[in-house]
Short mmCIF file of C-alpha atoms in Angstrom, two decimals:
data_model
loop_
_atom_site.label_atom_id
_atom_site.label_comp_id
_atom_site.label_asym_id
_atom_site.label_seq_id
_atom_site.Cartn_x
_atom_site.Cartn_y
_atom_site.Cartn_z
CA UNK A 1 0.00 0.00 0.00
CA UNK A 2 1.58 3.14 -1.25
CA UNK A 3 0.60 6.59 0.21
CA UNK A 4 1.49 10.26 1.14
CA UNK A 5 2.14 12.37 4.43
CA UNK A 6 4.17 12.76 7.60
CA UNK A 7 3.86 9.79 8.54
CA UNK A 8 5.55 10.21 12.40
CA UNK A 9 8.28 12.38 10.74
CA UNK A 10 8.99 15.96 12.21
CA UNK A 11 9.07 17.84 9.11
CA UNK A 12 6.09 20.01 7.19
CA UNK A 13 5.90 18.66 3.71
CA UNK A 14 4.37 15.60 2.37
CA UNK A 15 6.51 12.68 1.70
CA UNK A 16 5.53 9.07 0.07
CA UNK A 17 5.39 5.78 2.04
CA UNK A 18 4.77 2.03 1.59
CA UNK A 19 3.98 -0.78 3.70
CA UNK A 20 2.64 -4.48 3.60
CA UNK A 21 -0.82 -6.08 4.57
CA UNK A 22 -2.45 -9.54 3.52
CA UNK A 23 -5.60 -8.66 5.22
CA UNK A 24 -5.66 -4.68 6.30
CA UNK A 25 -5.62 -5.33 10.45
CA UNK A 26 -1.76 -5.88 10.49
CA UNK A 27 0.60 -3.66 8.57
CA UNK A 28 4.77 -4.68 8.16
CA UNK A 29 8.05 -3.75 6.24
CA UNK A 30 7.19 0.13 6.29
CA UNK A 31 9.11 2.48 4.56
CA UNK A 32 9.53 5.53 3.16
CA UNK A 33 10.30 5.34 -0.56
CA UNK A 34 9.81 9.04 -1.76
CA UNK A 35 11.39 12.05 -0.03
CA UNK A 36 10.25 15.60 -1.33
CA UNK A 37 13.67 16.59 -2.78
CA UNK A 38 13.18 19.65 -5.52
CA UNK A 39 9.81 19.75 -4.26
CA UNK A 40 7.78 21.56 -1.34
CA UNK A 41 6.34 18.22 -1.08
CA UNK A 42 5.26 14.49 -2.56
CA UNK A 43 2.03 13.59 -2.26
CA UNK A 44 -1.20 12.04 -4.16
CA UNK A 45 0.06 9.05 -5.20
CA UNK A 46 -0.92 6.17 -8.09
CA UNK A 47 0.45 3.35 -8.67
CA UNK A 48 0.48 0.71 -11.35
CA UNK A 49 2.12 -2.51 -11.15
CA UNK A 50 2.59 -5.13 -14.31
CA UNK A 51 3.29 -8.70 -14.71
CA UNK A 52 6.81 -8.80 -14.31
CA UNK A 53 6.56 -6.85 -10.88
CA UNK A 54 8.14 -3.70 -11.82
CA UNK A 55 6.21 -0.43 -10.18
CA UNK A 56 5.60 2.83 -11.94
CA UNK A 57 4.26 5.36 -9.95
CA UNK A 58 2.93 8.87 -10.58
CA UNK A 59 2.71 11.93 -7.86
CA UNK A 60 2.08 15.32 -7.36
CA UNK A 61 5.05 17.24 -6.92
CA UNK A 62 3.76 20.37 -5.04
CA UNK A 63 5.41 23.83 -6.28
CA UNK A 64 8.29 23.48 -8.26
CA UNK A 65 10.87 26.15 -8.48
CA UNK A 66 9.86 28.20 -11.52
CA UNK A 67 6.24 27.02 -11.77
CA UNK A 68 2.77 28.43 -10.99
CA UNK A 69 1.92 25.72 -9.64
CA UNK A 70 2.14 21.64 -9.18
CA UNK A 71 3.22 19.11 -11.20
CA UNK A 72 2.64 15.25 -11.98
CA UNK A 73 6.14 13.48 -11.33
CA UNK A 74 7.17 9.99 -12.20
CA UNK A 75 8.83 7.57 -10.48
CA UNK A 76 9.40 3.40 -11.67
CA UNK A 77 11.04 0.90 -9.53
CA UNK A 78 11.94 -2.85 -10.54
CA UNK A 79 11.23 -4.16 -6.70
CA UNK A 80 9.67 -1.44 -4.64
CA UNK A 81 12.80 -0.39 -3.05
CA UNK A 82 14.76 1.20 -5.79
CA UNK A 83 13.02 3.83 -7.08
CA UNK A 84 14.63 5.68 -10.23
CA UNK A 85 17.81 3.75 -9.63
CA UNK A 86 18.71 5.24 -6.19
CA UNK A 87 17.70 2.97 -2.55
CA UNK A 88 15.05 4.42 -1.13
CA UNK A 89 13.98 6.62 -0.19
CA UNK A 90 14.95 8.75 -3.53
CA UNK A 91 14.90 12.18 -3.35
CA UNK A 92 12.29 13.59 -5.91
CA UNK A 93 13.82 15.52 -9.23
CA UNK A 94 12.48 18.37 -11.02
CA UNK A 95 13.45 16.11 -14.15
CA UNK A 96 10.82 13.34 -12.79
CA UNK A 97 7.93 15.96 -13.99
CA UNK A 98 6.22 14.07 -17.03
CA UNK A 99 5.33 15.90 -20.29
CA UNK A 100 1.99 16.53 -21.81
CA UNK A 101 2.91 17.19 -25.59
CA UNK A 102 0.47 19.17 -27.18
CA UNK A 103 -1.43 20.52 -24.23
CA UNK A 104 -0.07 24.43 -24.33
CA UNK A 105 -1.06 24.91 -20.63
CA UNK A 106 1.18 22.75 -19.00
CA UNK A 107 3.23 25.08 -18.14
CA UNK A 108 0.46 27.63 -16.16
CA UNK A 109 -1.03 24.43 -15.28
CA UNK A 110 -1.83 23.45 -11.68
CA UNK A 111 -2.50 19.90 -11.31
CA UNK A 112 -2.34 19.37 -7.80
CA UNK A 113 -3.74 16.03 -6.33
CA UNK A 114 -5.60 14.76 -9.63
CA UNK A 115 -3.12 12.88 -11.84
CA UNK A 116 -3.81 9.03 -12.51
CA UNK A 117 -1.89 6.65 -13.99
CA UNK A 118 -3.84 3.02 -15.70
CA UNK A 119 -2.18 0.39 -17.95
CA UNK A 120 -4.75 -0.42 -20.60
CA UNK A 121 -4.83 -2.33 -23.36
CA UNK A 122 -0.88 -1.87 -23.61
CA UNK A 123 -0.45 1.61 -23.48
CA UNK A 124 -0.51 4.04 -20.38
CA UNK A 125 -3.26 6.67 -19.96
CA UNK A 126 -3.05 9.32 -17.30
CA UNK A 127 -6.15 11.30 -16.22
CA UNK A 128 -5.96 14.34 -14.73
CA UNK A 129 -7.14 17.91 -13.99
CA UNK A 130 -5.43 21.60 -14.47
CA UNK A 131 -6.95 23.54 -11.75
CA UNK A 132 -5.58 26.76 -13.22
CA UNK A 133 -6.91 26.68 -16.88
CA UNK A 134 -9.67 24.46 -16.59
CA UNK A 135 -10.82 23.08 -13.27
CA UNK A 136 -14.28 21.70 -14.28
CA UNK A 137 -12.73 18.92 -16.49
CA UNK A 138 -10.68 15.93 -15.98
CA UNK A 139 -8.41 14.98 -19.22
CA UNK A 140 -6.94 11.57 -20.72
CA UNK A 141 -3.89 11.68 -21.88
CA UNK A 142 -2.09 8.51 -23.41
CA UNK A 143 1.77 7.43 -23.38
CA UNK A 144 3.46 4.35 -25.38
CA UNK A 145 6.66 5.27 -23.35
CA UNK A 146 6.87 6.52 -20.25
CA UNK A 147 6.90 9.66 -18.73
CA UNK A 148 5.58 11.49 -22.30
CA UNK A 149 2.17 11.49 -22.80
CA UNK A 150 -0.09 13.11 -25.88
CA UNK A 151 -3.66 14.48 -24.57
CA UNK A 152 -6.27 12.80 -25.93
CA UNK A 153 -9.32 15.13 -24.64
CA UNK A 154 -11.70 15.54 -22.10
CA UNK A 155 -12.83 12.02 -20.04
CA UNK A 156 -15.14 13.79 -17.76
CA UNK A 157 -16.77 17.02 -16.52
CA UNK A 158 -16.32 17.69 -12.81
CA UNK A 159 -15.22 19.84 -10.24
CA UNK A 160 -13.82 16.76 -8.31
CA UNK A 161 -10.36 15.57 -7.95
CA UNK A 162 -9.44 12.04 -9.43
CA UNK A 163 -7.62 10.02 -7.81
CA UNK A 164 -7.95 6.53 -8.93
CA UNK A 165 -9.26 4.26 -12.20
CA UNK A 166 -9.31 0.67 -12.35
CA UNK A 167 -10.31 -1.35 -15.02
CA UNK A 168 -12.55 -4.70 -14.47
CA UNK A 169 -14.13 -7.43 -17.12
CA UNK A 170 -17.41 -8.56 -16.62
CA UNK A 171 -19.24 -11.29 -18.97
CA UNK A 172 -16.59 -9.59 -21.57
CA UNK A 173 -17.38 -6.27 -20.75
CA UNK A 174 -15.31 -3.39 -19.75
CA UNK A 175 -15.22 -1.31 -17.02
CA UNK A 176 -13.87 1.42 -15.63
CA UNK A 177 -14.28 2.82 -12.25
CA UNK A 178 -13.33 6.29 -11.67
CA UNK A 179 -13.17 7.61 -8.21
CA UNK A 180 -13.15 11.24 -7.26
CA UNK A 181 -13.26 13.65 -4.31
CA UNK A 182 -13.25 17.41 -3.37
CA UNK A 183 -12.02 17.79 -0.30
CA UNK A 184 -15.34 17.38 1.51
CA UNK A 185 -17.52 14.64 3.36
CA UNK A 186 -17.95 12.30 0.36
CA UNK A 187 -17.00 10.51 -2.49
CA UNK A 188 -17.97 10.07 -5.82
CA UNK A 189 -17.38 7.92 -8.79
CA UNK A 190 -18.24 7.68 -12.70
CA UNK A 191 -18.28 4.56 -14.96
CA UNK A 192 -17.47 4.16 -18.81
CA UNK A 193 -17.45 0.89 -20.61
CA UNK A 194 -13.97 2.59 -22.80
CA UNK A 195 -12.12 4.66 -20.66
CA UNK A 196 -12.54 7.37 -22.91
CA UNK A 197 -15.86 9.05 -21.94
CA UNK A 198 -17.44 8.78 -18.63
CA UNK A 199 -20.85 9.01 -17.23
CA UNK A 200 -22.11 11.50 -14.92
CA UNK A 201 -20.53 11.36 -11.02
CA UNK A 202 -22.52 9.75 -8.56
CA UNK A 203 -22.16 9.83 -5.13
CA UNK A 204 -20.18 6.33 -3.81
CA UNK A 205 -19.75 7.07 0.40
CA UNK A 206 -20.37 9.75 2.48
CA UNK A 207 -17.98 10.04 5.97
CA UNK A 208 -19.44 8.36 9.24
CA UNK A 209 -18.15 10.53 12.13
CA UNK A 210 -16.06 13.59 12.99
CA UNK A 211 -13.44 11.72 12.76
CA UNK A 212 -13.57 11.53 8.90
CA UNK A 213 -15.43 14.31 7.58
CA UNK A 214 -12.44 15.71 5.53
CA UNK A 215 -11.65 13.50 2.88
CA UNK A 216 -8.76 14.33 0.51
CA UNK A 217 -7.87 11.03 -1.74
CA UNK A 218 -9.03 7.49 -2.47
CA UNK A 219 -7.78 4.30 -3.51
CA UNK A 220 -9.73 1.43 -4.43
CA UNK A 221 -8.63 -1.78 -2.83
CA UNK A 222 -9.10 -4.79 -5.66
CA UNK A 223 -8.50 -8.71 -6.01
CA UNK A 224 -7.67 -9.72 -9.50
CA UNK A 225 -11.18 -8.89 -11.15
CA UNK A 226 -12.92 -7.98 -7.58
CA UNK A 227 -13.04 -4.71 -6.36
CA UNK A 228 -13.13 -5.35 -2.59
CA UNK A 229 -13.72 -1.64 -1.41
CA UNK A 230 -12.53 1.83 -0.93
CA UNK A 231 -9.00 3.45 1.09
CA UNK A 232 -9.65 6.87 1.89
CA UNK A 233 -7.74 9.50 3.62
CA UNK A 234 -9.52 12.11 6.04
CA UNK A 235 -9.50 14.38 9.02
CA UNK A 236 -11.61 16.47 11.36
CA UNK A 237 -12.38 19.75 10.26
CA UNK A 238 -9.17 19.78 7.96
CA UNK A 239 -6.53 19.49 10.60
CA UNK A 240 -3.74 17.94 8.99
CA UNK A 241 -2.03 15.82 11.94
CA UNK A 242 -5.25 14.25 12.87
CA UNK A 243 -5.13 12.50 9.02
CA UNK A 244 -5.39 8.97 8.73
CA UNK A 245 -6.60 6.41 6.58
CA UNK A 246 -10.04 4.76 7.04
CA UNK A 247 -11.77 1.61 5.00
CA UNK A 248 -15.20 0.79 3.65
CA UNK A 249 -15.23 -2.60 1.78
CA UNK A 250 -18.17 -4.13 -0.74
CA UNK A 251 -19.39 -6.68 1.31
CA UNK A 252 -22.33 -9.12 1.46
CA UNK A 253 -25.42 -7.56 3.87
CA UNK A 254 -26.14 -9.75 7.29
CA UNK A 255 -28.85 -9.71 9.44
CA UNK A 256 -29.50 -11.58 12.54
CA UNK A 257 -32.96 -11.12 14.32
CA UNK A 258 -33.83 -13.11 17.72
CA UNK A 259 -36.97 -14.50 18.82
CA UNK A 260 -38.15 -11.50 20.14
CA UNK A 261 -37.68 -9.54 16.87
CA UNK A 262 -34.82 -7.23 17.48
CA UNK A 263 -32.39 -7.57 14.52
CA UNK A 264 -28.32 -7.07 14.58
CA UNK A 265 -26.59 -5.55 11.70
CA UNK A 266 -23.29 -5.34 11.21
CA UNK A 267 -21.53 -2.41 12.67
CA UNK A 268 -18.05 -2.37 10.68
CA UNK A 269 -15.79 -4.76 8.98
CA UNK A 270 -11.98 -5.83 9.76
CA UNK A 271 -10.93 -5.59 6.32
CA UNK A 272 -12.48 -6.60 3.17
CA UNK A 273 -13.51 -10.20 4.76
CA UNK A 274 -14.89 -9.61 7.90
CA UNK A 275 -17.95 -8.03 10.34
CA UNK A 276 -18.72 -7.27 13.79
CA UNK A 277 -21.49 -7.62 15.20
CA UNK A 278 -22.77 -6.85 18.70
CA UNK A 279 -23.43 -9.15 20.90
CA UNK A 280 -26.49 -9.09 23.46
CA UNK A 281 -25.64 -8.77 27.62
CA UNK A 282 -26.07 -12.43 27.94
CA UNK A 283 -23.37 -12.96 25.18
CA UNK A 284 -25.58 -15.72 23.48
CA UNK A 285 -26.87 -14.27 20.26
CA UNK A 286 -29.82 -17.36 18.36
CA UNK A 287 -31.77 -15.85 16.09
CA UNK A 288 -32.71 -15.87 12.06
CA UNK A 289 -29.52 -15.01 9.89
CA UNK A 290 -30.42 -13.85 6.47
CA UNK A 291 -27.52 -12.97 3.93
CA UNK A 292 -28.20 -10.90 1.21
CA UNK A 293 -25.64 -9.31 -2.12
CA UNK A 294 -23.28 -7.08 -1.90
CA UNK A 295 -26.65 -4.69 -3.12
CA UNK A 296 -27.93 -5.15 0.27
CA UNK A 297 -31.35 -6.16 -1.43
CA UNK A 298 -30.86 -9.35 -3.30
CA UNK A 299 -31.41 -12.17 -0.59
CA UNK A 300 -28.91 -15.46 -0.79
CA UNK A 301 -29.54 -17.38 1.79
CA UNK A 302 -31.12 -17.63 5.62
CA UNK A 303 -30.58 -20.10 8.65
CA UNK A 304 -31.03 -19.96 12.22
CA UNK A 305 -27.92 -19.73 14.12
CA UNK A 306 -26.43 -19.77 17.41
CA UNK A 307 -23.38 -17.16 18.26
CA UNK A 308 -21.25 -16.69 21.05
CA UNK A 309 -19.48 -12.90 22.03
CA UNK A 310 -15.80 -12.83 21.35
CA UNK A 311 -15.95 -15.57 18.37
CA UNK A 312 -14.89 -15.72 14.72
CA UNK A 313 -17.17 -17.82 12.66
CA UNK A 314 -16.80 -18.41 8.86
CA UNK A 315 -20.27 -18.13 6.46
CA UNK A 316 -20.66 -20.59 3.81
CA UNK A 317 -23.40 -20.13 1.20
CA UNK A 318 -24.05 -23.25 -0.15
#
């Protein structure tokens, strides 16, 4: 998992940072890959990794010396730990900003915390947004060779930051997920079946508590063709330091009522596998379990069951 802050570091600028998970509730081999270098600061990061295992990321690299305003930057790395030939963590170049031939702006342009990087159908595409010249569209741009890309016009129109595309095939369909914020209490997302022109944003989350009701980027969390859920980062009331990142995850809808009628819903998940439920005083929770989609409408499967506070239990639709 690749992502952008402090990070316990006593310094104020944005830097980039990786660790490890097999299930999101324990987190190893952290590092810190991408120090801010020529940069006020590193942040907004995308990442795209191919077959062989090589990494190619793309960032924002926040007010370059000489520029109006920020930049995307690339960075590649065979392994994860060398990152533009140098051991981490490599200090960010202003030769890692990419190149846009043939949009004029990119110069004045501003594209701070909206550029995306996909691999599609052999060739890169990066989406992104110049909040100077235009800040009601996002643009594809396309690249056989990394970093220099050729726009290819507008994908959507929004006022919202992207900040992520994946691409899924379904009955030999494609596609696309886009997912998009604006610095606010929610998130939205747009589909296309090319990657070229998407629909109209709808609204995908909105935050839970105080604790998250600044959101400023996304990642979607996917397995092979599965998209599992949603990374987000987010504050309260903007205050950087209290940033961290929070989880929602697509999962199937369970409901547990008792004999007397009261039902039990789920009440959060420990990553994109598992709910919690809460457990009556007595501990001993027997009641009606019905299991429904991931739509939360279309019903799967009910049995009566018997559970006990403080266990694990594994569902099996049969």
């Amino acid at each position: 998992m690749f992502y952008g802050g402090w990070d316990g570091q006593n310094v104020p600028f944005d830097q980039i940072f990786s660790v490890i998970t097999s299930d999101f509730l324990t987190f190893a081999n952290h590092d810190h890959i991408i120090s801010n270098g020529d940069f006020l600061n590193v942040n907004n990061v995308n990442v795209q990794q191919l077959p062989d295992g090589s990494l190619h990321m793309i960032s924002t690299g926040g007010s370059p010396p000489g520029s109006p305003g920020d930049k995307p930057v690339y960075f590649s790395s065979p392994d994860g730990v060398t990152w533009n030939g140098s051991t981490e963590p490599y200090s960010a170049r202003l030769t890692d900003i990419v190149t846009i031939q043939g949009y004029a702006l990119f110069s004045s342009g501003n594209f701070n915390g909206a550029n995306v990087l996909l691999r599609d159908n052999g060739a890169w595409v990066l989406y992104f947004t110049d909040w100077q010249n235009d800040p009601h569209t996002t643009y594809r741009a396309t690249a056989g060779t990394l970093p220099n890309f050729q726009p290819q016009g507008a994908a959507l129109k929004t006022d919202h930051a992207v900040n992520d595309v994946k691409k899924f095939t379904i009955n030999g369909t494609s596609w696309y997920l886009m997912g998009l914020h604006n610095n606010d209490q929610s998130l939205r997302y747009s589909l296309s079946n090319d990657g070229v022109s998407f629909l109209p944003e709808q609204m995908l989350i909105s935050h839970v508590s105080a604790q998250d009701e600044y959101i400023v980027a996304l990642g979607f969390v996917t397995r092979g063709s599965e998209l599992l859920g949603v990374l987000y980062g987010a504050g309260a009331g903007g205050v950087p330091v209290d940033h961290r990142i929070f989880a929602r995850w697509l999962q199937k809808k369970v409901v547990i009522t008792d004999s007397s009628g009261v039902q039990y819903f789920a009440q959060g998940g420990y990553g994109p596998d598992r709910q919690w439920f809460p457990a009556p005083a007595s501990g001993l929770l027997e009641g009606t379990m019905v299991v429904y989609s991931e739509d939360g409408v279309t019903p799967l499967g009910s049995s009566f069951v018997t559970l006990t506070s403080g266990k694990a239990y594994t569902l099996v639709l049969k």
